[in-house]
């Protein structure tokens, strides 16, 4: 078994145990393999180990790798999730090449993604990125601005608002990890009470996935625990 296949089976086992400990069904937690900075051969290894959903942060890197990966496994359906910061001049490429976008944090970006989503493709699944760490974090919408923005995003014709995403400020303090993820969970519940059909909490990375699953994560975004440590160019 390759190192990546071995890591994937460890991560899947952790998800199973964390879901069980939280009294949740393991099928309700999806593993998104974050392949940013890792090459096509690593992604292919993960696919051969059964992984189908991949997350990328950097548009050009993703656009370079995606066709090479798909060409090697032409019959396997893959799902590509964009999880990085979005510049408005990049929305057309994102709308044309991804199945999900987790990092929508402004109305303008949502409108462009909706307008630019190609006709032949299904609605683009999106999550609204929330800042659950206050001053400590620059990315994401403050909690109090989530509801009005979610209503607008949910109304856009070519998007399907699925839920919320957060990248809390890293902390070894477990209580603070719980608090950040619980805030996102409560925010999703608020949208549901408002009548929005949202079902997704994209939260938890290699270091804190157990806490995120305990607090209700439905997608965990895991990179280094699968592919190893990243070296940035
Ligand atoms: C890199 C990244 C991840 C994965 O982080 P790991 O610590 O490698 O698991 C998840 N989400 C986002 C938004 C990222 O940028």
PDB file of C-alpha atoms and ligand atoms in Angstrom:
ATOM      1  CA  UNK A   1       0.000   0.000   0.000  1.00  0.00           C
ATOM      2  CA  UNK A   2       1.332   3.488  -0.876  1.00  0.00           C
ATOM      3  CA  UNK A   3       1.902   6.082   1.858  1.00  0.00           C
ATOM      4  CA  UNK A   4      -1.028   8.134   0.567  1.00  0.00           C
ATOM      5  CA  UNK A   5      -3.352   5.107   0.534  1.00  0.00           C
ATOM      6  CA  UNK A   6      -2.242   4.291   4.064  1.00  0.00           C
ATOM      7  CA  UNK A   7      -2.784   7.887   5.253  1.00  0.00           C
ATOM      8  CA  UNK A   8      -6.215   7.942   3.629  1.00  0.00           C
ATOM      9  CA  UNK A   9      -7.277   4.807   5.428  1.00  0.00           C
ATOM     10  CA  UNK A  10      -6.081   6.276   8.752  1.00  0.00           C
ATOM     11  CA  UNK A  11      -8.014   9.503   8.100  1.00  0.00           C
ATOM     12  CA  UNK A  12     -11.160   7.581   7.122  1.00  0.00           C
ATOM     13  CA  UNK A  13     -10.873   5.534  10.308  1.00  0.00           C
ATOM     14  CA  UNK A  14     -10.504   8.731  12.375  1.00  0.00           C
ATOM     15  CA  UNK A  15     -13.620  10.171  10.724  1.00  0.00           C
ATOM     16  CA  UNK A  16     -15.509   6.979  11.548  1.00  0.00           C
ATOM     17  CA  UNK A  17     -14.440   7.085  15.185  1.00  0.00           C
ATOM     18  CA  UNK A  18     -15.051  10.822  15.576  1.00  0.00           C
ATOM     19  CA  UNK A  19     -18.517  10.499  14.025  1.00  0.00           C
ATOM     20  CA  UNK A  20     -19.305   7.551  16.242  1.00  0.00           C
ATOM     21  CA  UNK A  21     -18.114   9.404  19.354  1.00  0.00           C
ATOM     22  CA  UNK A  22     -20.383  12.306  18.405  1.00  0.00           C
ATOM     23  CA  UNK A  23     -23.382  10.024  17.852  1.00  0.00           C
ATOM     24  CA  UNK A  24     -23.390  10.881  14.157  1.00  0.00           C
ATOM     25  CA  UNK A  25     -23.564   8.741  11.028  1.00  0.00           C
ATOM     26  CA  UNK A  26     -20.221   8.354   9.282  1.00  0.00           C
ATOM     27  CA  UNK A  27     -21.948   8.921   5.911  1.00  0.00           C
ATOM     28  CA  UNK A  28     -22.854  12.421   7.036  1.00  0.00           C
ATOM     29  CA  UNK A  29     -19.203  13.502   7.046  1.00  0.00           C
ATOM     30  CA  UNK A  30     -17.537  13.847   3.658  1.00  0.00           C
ATOM     31  CA  UNK A  31     -13.782  13.805   3.261  1.00  0.00           C
ATOM     32  CA  UNK A  32     -12.429  16.494   0.949  1.00  0.00           C
ATOM     33  CA  UNK A  33      -8.779  15.756   0.114  1.00  0.00           C
ATOM     34  CA  UNK A  34      -6.931  19.079  -0.118  1.00  0.00           C
ATOM     35  CA  UNK A  35      -4.350  18.565  -2.841  1.00  0.00           C
ATOM     36  CA  UNK A  36      -2.932  22.102  -3.138  1.00  0.00           C
ATOM     37  CA  UNK A  37       0.832  22.097  -3.822  1.00  0.00           C
ATOM     38  CA  UNK A  38       0.762  18.322  -4.440  1.00  0.00           C
ATOM     39  CA  UNK A  39       1.338  16.879  -7.874  1.00  0.00           C
ATOM     40  CA  UNK A  40      -0.721  14.833 -10.286  1.00  0.00           C
ATOM     41  CA  UNK A  41       0.888  11.491  -9.246  1.00  0.00           C
ATOM     42  CA  UNK A  42      -0.141  12.071  -5.606  1.00  0.00           C
ATOM     43  CA  UNK A  43      -3.721  12.822  -6.629  1.00  0.00           C
ATOM     44  CA  UNK A  44      -3.795   9.718  -8.829  1.00  0.00           C
ATOM     45  CA  UNK A  45      -2.601   7.631  -5.863  1.00  0.00           C
ATOM     46  CA  UNK A  46      -5.439   9.000  -3.756  1.00  0.00           C
ATOM     47  CA  UNK A  47      -7.934   8.229  -6.533  1.00  0.00           C
ATOM     48  CA  UNK A  48      -6.697   4.668  -6.766  1.00  0.00           C
ATOM     49  CA  UNK A  49      -7.236   4.425  -3.010  1.00  0.00           C
ATOM     50  CA  UNK A  50     -10.869   5.422  -3.547  1.00  0.00           C
ATOM     51  CA  UNK A  51     -10.848   9.197  -2.982  1.00  0.00           C
ATOM     52  CA  UNK A  52     -13.084  11.176  -5.354  1.00  0.00           C
ATOM     53  CA  UNK A  53     -13.360  14.755  -4.023  1.00  0.00           C
ATOM     54  CA  UNK A  54     -10.405  17.150  -4.129  1.00  0.00           C
ATOM     55  CA  UNK A  55      -9.913  20.697  -2.863  1.00  0.00           C
ATOM     56  CA  UNK A  56      -7.614  23.261  -4.452  1.00  0.00           C
ATOM     57  CA  UNK A  57      -6.689  26.796  -3.316  1.00  0.00           C
ATOM     58  CA  UNK A  58      -4.750  28.263  -6.216  1.00  0.00           C
ATOM     59  CA  UNK A  59      -6.626  28.644  -9.488  1.00  0.00           C
ATOM     60  CA  UNK A  60      -3.772  28.389 -11.968  1.00  0.00           C
ATOM     61  CA  UNK A  61      -2.254  25.392 -10.221  1.00  0.00           C
ATOM     62  CA  UNK A  62      -5.648  23.684 -10.194  1.00  0.00           C
ATOM     63  CA  UNK A  63      -6.348  24.433 -13.873  1.00  0.00           C
ATOM     64  CA  UNK A  64      -2.958  22.962 -14.759  1.00  0.00           C
ATOM     65  CA  UNK A  65      -3.494  19.740 -12.801  1.00  0.00           C
ATOM     66  CA  UNK A  66      -7.185  18.957 -13.269  1.00  0.00           C
ATOM     67  CA  UNK A  67      -7.125  17.941 -16.973  1.00  0.00           C
ATOM     68  CA  UNK A  68      -3.964  15.877 -16.456  1.00  0.00           C
ATOM     69  CA  UNK A  69      -5.584  14.020 -13.572  1.00  0.00           C
ATOM     70  CA  UNK A  70      -8.882  13.426 -15.374  1.00  0.00           C
ATOM     71  CA  UNK A  71      -7.059  12.201 -18.494  1.00  0.00           C
ATOM     72  CA  UNK A  72      -5.439   9.450 -16.437  1.00  0.00           C
ATOM     73  CA  UNK A  73      -8.750   8.257 -15.006  1.00  0.00           C
ATOM     74  CA  UNK A  74     -11.232   9.153 -17.775  1.00  0.00           C
ATOM     75  CA  UNK A  75     -14.016   6.912 -16.502  1.00  0.00           C
ATOM     76  CA  UNK A  76     -13.894   7.959 -12.843  1.00  0.00           C
ATOM     77  CA  UNK A  77     -16.171  10.863 -11.877  1.00  0.00           C
ATOM     78  CA  UNK A  78     -14.265  13.353  -9.704  1.00  0.00           C
ATOM     79  CA  UNK A  79     -15.498  16.400  -7.789  1.00  0.00           C
ATOM     80  CA  UNK A  80     -13.339  19.524  -7.631  1.00  0.00           C
ATOM     81  CA  UNK A  81     -13.844  22.052  -4.855  1.00  0.00           C
ATOM     82  CA  UNK A  82     -12.328  25.544  -4.921  1.00  0.00           C
ATOM     83  CA  UNK A  83     -11.440  26.551  -1.355  1.00  0.00           C
ATOM     84  CA  UNK A  84      -9.025  29.479  -1.774  1.00  0.00           C
ATOM     85  CA  UNK A  85      -9.409  33.256  -1.828  1.00  0.00           C
ATOM     86  CA  UNK A  86     -11.284  34.489  -4.936  1.00  0.00           C
ATOM     87  CA  UNK A  87     -10.293  37.517  -7.000  1.00  0.00           C
ATOM     88  CA  UNK A  88     -13.156  38.826  -9.103  1.00  0.00           C
ATOM     89  CA  UNK A  89     -11.205  38.489 -12.378  1.00  0.00           C
ATOM     90  CA  UNK A  90     -10.935  34.724 -11.699  1.00  0.00           C
ATOM     91  CA  UNK A  91     -14.614  33.927 -11.283  1.00  0.00           C
ATOM     92  CA  UNK A  92     -15.205  32.837 -14.895  1.00  0.00           C
ATOM     93  CA  UNK A  93     -12.575  30.112 -14.721  1.00  0.00           C
ATOM     94  CA  UNK A  94     -13.806  28.989 -11.316  1.00  0.00           C
ATOM     95  CA  UNK A  95     -17.435  28.876 -12.487  1.00  0.00           C
ATOM     96  CA  UNK A  96     -16.422  26.857 -15.528  1.00  0.00           C
ATOM     97  CA  UNK A  97     -14.215  24.245 -13.922  1.00  0.00           C
ATOM     98  CA  UNK A  98     -15.368  23.477 -10.375  1.00  0.00           C
ATOM     99  CA  UNK A  99     -18.297  21.641  -8.782  1.00  0.00           C
ATOM    100  CA  UNK A 100     -18.133  23.481  -5.475  1.00  0.00           C
ATOM    101  CA  UNK A 101     -16.784  26.810  -4.214  1.00  0.00           C
ATOM    102  CA  UNK A 102     -16.361  27.074  -0.433  1.00  0.00           C
ATOM    103  CA  UNK A 103     -14.912  30.566  -0.194  1.00  0.00           C
ATOM    104  CA  UNK A 104     -17.645  32.953  -1.341  1.00  0.00           C
ATOM    105  CA  UNK A 105     -17.494  36.008   0.922  1.00  0.00           C
ATOM    106  CA  UNK A 106     -19.022  38.863  -1.091  1.00  0.00           C
ATOM    107  CA  UNK A 107     -22.154  39.478  -3.112  1.00  0.00           C
ATOM    108  CA  UNK A 108     -20.147  40.586  -6.143  1.00  0.00           C
ATOM    109  CA  UNK A 109     -18.324  37.264  -6.309  1.00  0.00           C
ATOM    110  CA  UNK A 110     -21.606  35.359  -5.979  1.00  0.00           C
ATOM    111  CA  UNK A 111     -23.249  37.362  -8.771  1.00  0.00           C
ATOM    112  CA  UNK A 112     -20.314  36.835 -11.115  1.00  0.00           C
ATOM    113  CA  UNK A 113     -20.169  33.086 -10.397  1.00  0.00           C
ATOM    114  CA  UNK A 114     -23.892  32.800 -11.093  1.00  0.00           C
ATOM    115  CA  UNK A 115     -23.713  34.819 -14.333  1.00  0.00           C
ATOM    116  CA  UNK A 116     -20.647  32.919 -15.523  1.00  0.00           C
ATOM    117  CA  UNK A 117     -21.705  29.376 -14.652  1.00  0.00           C
ATOM    118  CA  UNK A 118     -21.912  27.629 -18.059  1.00  0.00           C
ATOM    119  CA  UNK A 119     -25.369  26.614 -19.318  1.00  0.00           C
ATOM    120  CA  UNK A 120     -24.586  22.939 -19.713  1.00  0.00           C
ATOM    121  CA  UNK A 121     -23.401  22.440 -16.148  1.00  0.00           C
ATOM    122  CA  UNK A 122     -25.547  21.914 -13.041  1.00  0.00           C
ATOM    123  CA  UNK A 123     -25.899  24.732 -10.532  1.00  0.00           C
ATOM    124  CA  UNK A 124     -22.626  25.544  -8.798  1.00  0.00           C
ATOM    125  CA  UNK A 125     -22.612  24.442  -5.153  1.00  0.00           C
ATOM    126  CA  UNK A 126     -21.345  27.204  -2.916  1.00  0.00           C
ATOM    127  CA  UNK A 127     -20.598  27.834   0.723  1.00  0.00           C
ATOM    128  CA  UNK A 128     -20.421  31.234   2.317  1.00  0.00           C
ATOM    129  CA  UNK A 129     -17.116  31.700   4.139  1.00  0.00           C
ATOM    130  CA  UNK A 130     -17.568  33.025   7.661  1.00  0.00           C
ATOM    131  CA  UNK A 131     -15.054  34.692   9.946  1.00  0.00           C
ATOM    132  CA  UNK A 132     -15.601  32.950  13.285  1.00  0.00           C
ATOM    133  CA  UNK A 133     -12.382  34.284  14.830  1.00  0.00           C
ATOM    134  CA  UNK A 134     -13.193  37.999  14.954  1.00  0.00           C
ATOM    135  CA  UNK A 135     -10.286  40.414  14.706  1.00  0.00           C
ATOM    136  CA  UNK A 136      -7.771  37.578  14.461  1.00  0.00           C
ATOM    137  CA  UNK A 137      -8.865  36.664  10.935  1.00  0.00           C
ATOM    138  CA  UNK A 138      -9.164  38.677   7.740  1.00  0.00           C
ATOM    139  CA  UNK A 139     -11.034  36.197   5.574  1.00  0.00           C
ATOM    140  CA  UNK A 140     -14.745  35.527   5.672  1.00  0.00           C
ATOM    141  CA  UNK A 141     -17.856  37.486   6.525  1.00  0.00           C
ATOM    142  CA  UNK A 142     -18.502  38.539  10.146  1.00  0.00           C
ATOM    143  CA  UNK A 143     -21.237  36.445  11.799  1.00  0.00           C
ATOM    144  CA  UNK A 144     -23.711  39.318  11.918  1.00  0.00           C
ATOM    145  CA  UNK A 145     -23.509  39.803   8.131  1.00  0.00           C
ATOM    146  CA  UNK A 146     -24.094  36.162   7.198  1.00  0.00           C
ATOM    147  CA  UNK A 147     -27.905  36.094   7.047  1.00  0.00           C
ATOM    148  CA  UNK A 148     -28.425  39.000   4.618  1.00  0.00           C
ATOM    149  CA  UNK A 149     -25.645  37.789   2.329  1.00  0.00           C
ATOM    150  CA  UNK A 150     -26.934  34.199   2.467  1.00  0.00           C
ATOM    151  CA  UNK A 151     -30.396  35.377   1.363  1.00  0.00           C
ATOM    152  CA  UNK A 152     -28.896  37.119  -1.671  1.00  0.00           C
ATOM    153  CA  UNK A 153     -26.658  34.175  -2.610  1.00  0.00           C
ATOM    154  CA  UNK A 154     -29.553  31.730  -2.260  1.00  0.00           C
ATOM    155  CA  UNK A 155     -31.564  33.786  -4.757  1.00  0.00           C
ATOM    156  CA  UNK A 156     -28.971  33.647  -7.542  1.00  0.00           C
ATOM    157  CA  UNK A 157     -30.189  31.381 -10.352  1.00  0.00           C
ATOM    158  CA  UNK A 158     -27.075  29.398 -11.256  1.00  0.00           C
ATOM    159  CA  UNK A 159     -25.827  28.876  -7.692  1.00  0.00           C
ATOM    160  CA  UNK A 160     -26.992  26.485  -5.015  1.00  0.00           C
ATOM    161  CA  UNK A 161     -26.147  27.807  -1.575  1.00  0.00           C
ATOM    162  CA  UNK A 162     -25.256  24.676   0.400  1.00  0.00           C
ATOM    163  CA  UNK A 163     -24.061  26.158   3.673  1.00  0.00           C
ATOM    164  CA  UNK A 164     -21.140  27.691   5.508  1.00  0.00           C
ATOM    165  CA  UNK A 165     -17.384  27.314   5.593  1.00  0.00           C
ATOM    166  CA  UNK A 166     -14.807  28.546   8.112  1.00  0.00           C
ATOM    167  CA  UNK A 167     -11.069  28.454   8.674  1.00  0.00           C
ATOM    168  CA  UNK A 168     -10.744  29.409  12.350  1.00  0.00           C
ATOM    169  CA  UNK A 169      -7.512  30.947  13.564  1.00  0.00           C
ATOM    170  CA  UNK A 170      -5.308  27.987  14.598  1.00  0.00           C
ATOM    171  CA  UNK A 171      -5.165  27.450  18.352  1.00  0.00           C
ATOM    172  CA  UNK A 172      -4.089  24.520  20.527  1.00  0.00           C
ATOM    173  CA  UNK A 173      -6.864  25.504  22.972  1.00  0.00           C
ATOM    174  CA  UNK A 174      -9.552  22.848  22.521  1.00  0.00           C
ATOM    175  CA  UNK A 175     -12.237  24.975  24.142  1.00  0.00           C
ATOM    176  CA  UNK A 176     -11.584  27.753  21.641  1.00  0.00           C
ATOM    177  CA  UNK A 177     -11.666  25.261  18.752  1.00  0.00           C
ATOM    178  CA  UNK A 178     -15.064  24.032  19.972  1.00  0.00           C
ATOM    179  CA  UNK A 179     -16.349  27.586  20.341  1.00  0.00           C
ATOM    180  CA  UNK A 180     -15.398  28.552  16.778  1.00  0.00           C
ATOM    181  CA  UNK A 181     -17.004  25.491  15.196  1.00  0.00           C
ATOM    182  CA  UNK A 182     -20.087  25.773  17.410  1.00  0.00           C
ATOM    183  CA  UNK A 183     -20.507  29.365  16.242  1.00  0.00           C
ATOM    184  CA  UNK A 184     -20.588  28.175  12.632  1.00  0.00           C
ATOM    185  CA  UNK A 185     -23.069  25.408  13.501  1.00  0.00           C
ATOM    186  CA  UNK A 186     -25.372  27.886  15.247  1.00  0.00           C
ATOM    187  CA  UNK A 187     -25.102  30.230  12.291  1.00  0.00           C
ATOM    188  CA  UNK A 188     -26.213  27.445   9.916  1.00  0.00           C
ATOM    189  CA  UNK A 189     -29.175  26.737  12.207  1.00  0.00           C
ATOM    190  CA  UNK A 190     -30.113  30.412  12.007  1.00  0.00           C
ATOM    191  CA  UNK A 191     -30.193  30.220   8.189  1.00  0.00           C
ATOM    192  CA  UNK A 192     -32.313  27.063   8.386  1.00  0.00           C
ATOM    193  CA  UNK A 193     -34.811  28.785  10.713  1.00  0.00           C
ATOM    194  CA  UNK A 194     -34.936  31.603   8.166  1.00  0.00           C
ATOM    195  CA  UNK A 195     -36.159  29.072   5.599  1.00  0.00           C
ATOM    196  CA  UNK A 196     -32.969  28.559   3.594  1.00  0.00           C
ATOM    197  CA  UNK A 197     -32.391  24.977   2.418  1.00  0.00           C
ATOM    198  CA  UNK A 198     -28.783  24.688   3.602  1.00  0.00           C
ATOM    199  CA  UNK A 199     -27.179  21.459   4.774  1.00  0.00           C
ATOM    200  CA  UNK A 200     -23.402  21.908   4.734  1.00  0.00           C
ATOM    201  CA  UNK A 201     -20.828  22.810   7.376  1.00  0.00           C
ATOM    202  CA  UNK A 202     -17.378  22.832   5.751  1.00  0.00           C
ATOM    203  CA  UNK A 203     -15.060  22.921   8.754  1.00  0.00           C
ATOM    204  CA  UNK A 204     -12.127  21.004  10.213  1.00  0.00           C
ATOM    205  CA  UNK A 205      -8.614  20.427   8.873  1.00  0.00           C
ATOM    206  CA  UNK A 206      -5.889  17.900   9.727  1.00  0.00           C
ATOM    207  CA  UNK A 207      -5.214  19.395  13.168  1.00  0.00           C
ATOM    208  CA  UNK A 208      -8.771  19.877  14.399  1.00  0.00           C
ATOM    209  CA  UNK A 209     -11.056  17.546  12.434  1.00  0.00           C
ATOM    210  CA  UNK A 210     -12.157  15.645  15.544  1.00  0.00           C
ATOM    211  CA  UNK A 211     -13.458  18.827  17.179  1.00  0.00           C
ATOM    212  CA  UNK A 212     -15.132  19.923  13.938  1.00  0.00           C
ATOM    213  CA  UNK A 213     -16.896  16.567  13.580  1.00  0.00           C
ATOM    214  CA  UNK A 214     -18.036  16.743  17.207  1.00  0.00           C
ATOM    215  CA  UNK A 215     -19.565  20.144  16.386  1.00  0.00           C
ATOM    216  CA  UNK A 216     -21.359  18.956  13.255  1.00  0.00           C
ATOM    217  CA  UNK A 217     -18.972  19.238  10.292  1.00  0.00           C
ATOM    218  CA  UNK A 218     -20.414  17.679   7.130  1.00  0.00           C
ATOM    219  CA  UNK A 219     -17.261  18.278   5.052  1.00  0.00           C
ATOM    220  CA  UNK A 220     -13.763  18.086   6.542  1.00  0.00           C
ATOM    221  CA  UNK A 221     -10.962  19.522   4.403  1.00  0.00           C
ATOM    222  CA  UNK A 222      -7.850  17.428   4.956  1.00  0.00           C
ATOM    223  CA  UNK A 223      -4.480  18.016   3.280  1.00  0.00           C
ATOM    224  CA  UNK A 224      -1.310  17.207   5.188  1.00  0.00           C
ATOM    225  CA  UNK A 225      -2.728  14.179   7.020  1.00  0.00           C
ATOM    226  CA  UNK A 226      -3.240  12.586   3.582  1.00  0.00           C
ATOM    227  CA  UNK A 227      -0.466  13.946   1.370  1.00  0.00           C
ATOM    228  CA  UNK A 228       2.215  14.865   3.931  1.00  0.00           C
ATOM    229  CA  UNK A 229       3.756  18.215   4.759  1.00  0.00           C
ATOM    230  CA  UNK A 230       3.532  20.921   2.125  1.00  0.00           C
ATOM    231  CA  UNK A 231       6.524  22.798   0.750  1.00  0.00           C
ATOM    232  CA  UNK A 232       5.488  26.056  -0.861  1.00  0.00           C
ATOM    233  CA  UNK A 233       7.361  27.084  -3.993  1.00  0.00           C
TER     234      UNK A 233
HETATM  235  C1  LIG B   1      -4.699  24.003   3.147  1.00  0.00           C
HETATM  236  C2  LIG B   1      -6.129  24.053   3.554  1.00  0.00           C
HETATM  237  C3  LIG B   1      -6.752  22.962   4.179  1.00  0.00           C
HETATM  238  C4  LIG B   1      -6.027  21.686   4.569  1.00  0.00           C
HETATM  239  O1  LIG B   1      -5.159  21.930   5.620  1.00  0.00           O
HETATM  240  P1  LIG B   1      -4.323  20.732   6.326  1.00  0.00           P
HETATM  241  O2  LIG B   1      -3.869  21.335   7.607  1.00  0.00           O
HETATM  242  O3  LIG B   1      -3.216  20.399   5.395  1.00  0.00           O
HETATM  243  O4  LIG B   1      -5.245  19.600   6.531  1.00  0.00           O
HETATM  244  C5  LIG B   1      -8.107  23.067   4.458  1.00  0.00           C
HETATM  245  N1  LIG B   1      -8.819  24.177   4.164  1.00  0.00           N
HETATM  246  C6  LIG B   1      -8.257  25.248   3.565  1.00  0.00           C
HETATM  247  C7  LIG B   1      -9.090  26.442   3.269  1.00  0.00           C
HETATM  248  C8  LIG B   1      -6.892  25.220   3.256  1.00  0.00           C
HETATM  249  O5  LIG B   1      -6.345  26.304   2.676  1.00  0.00           O
END
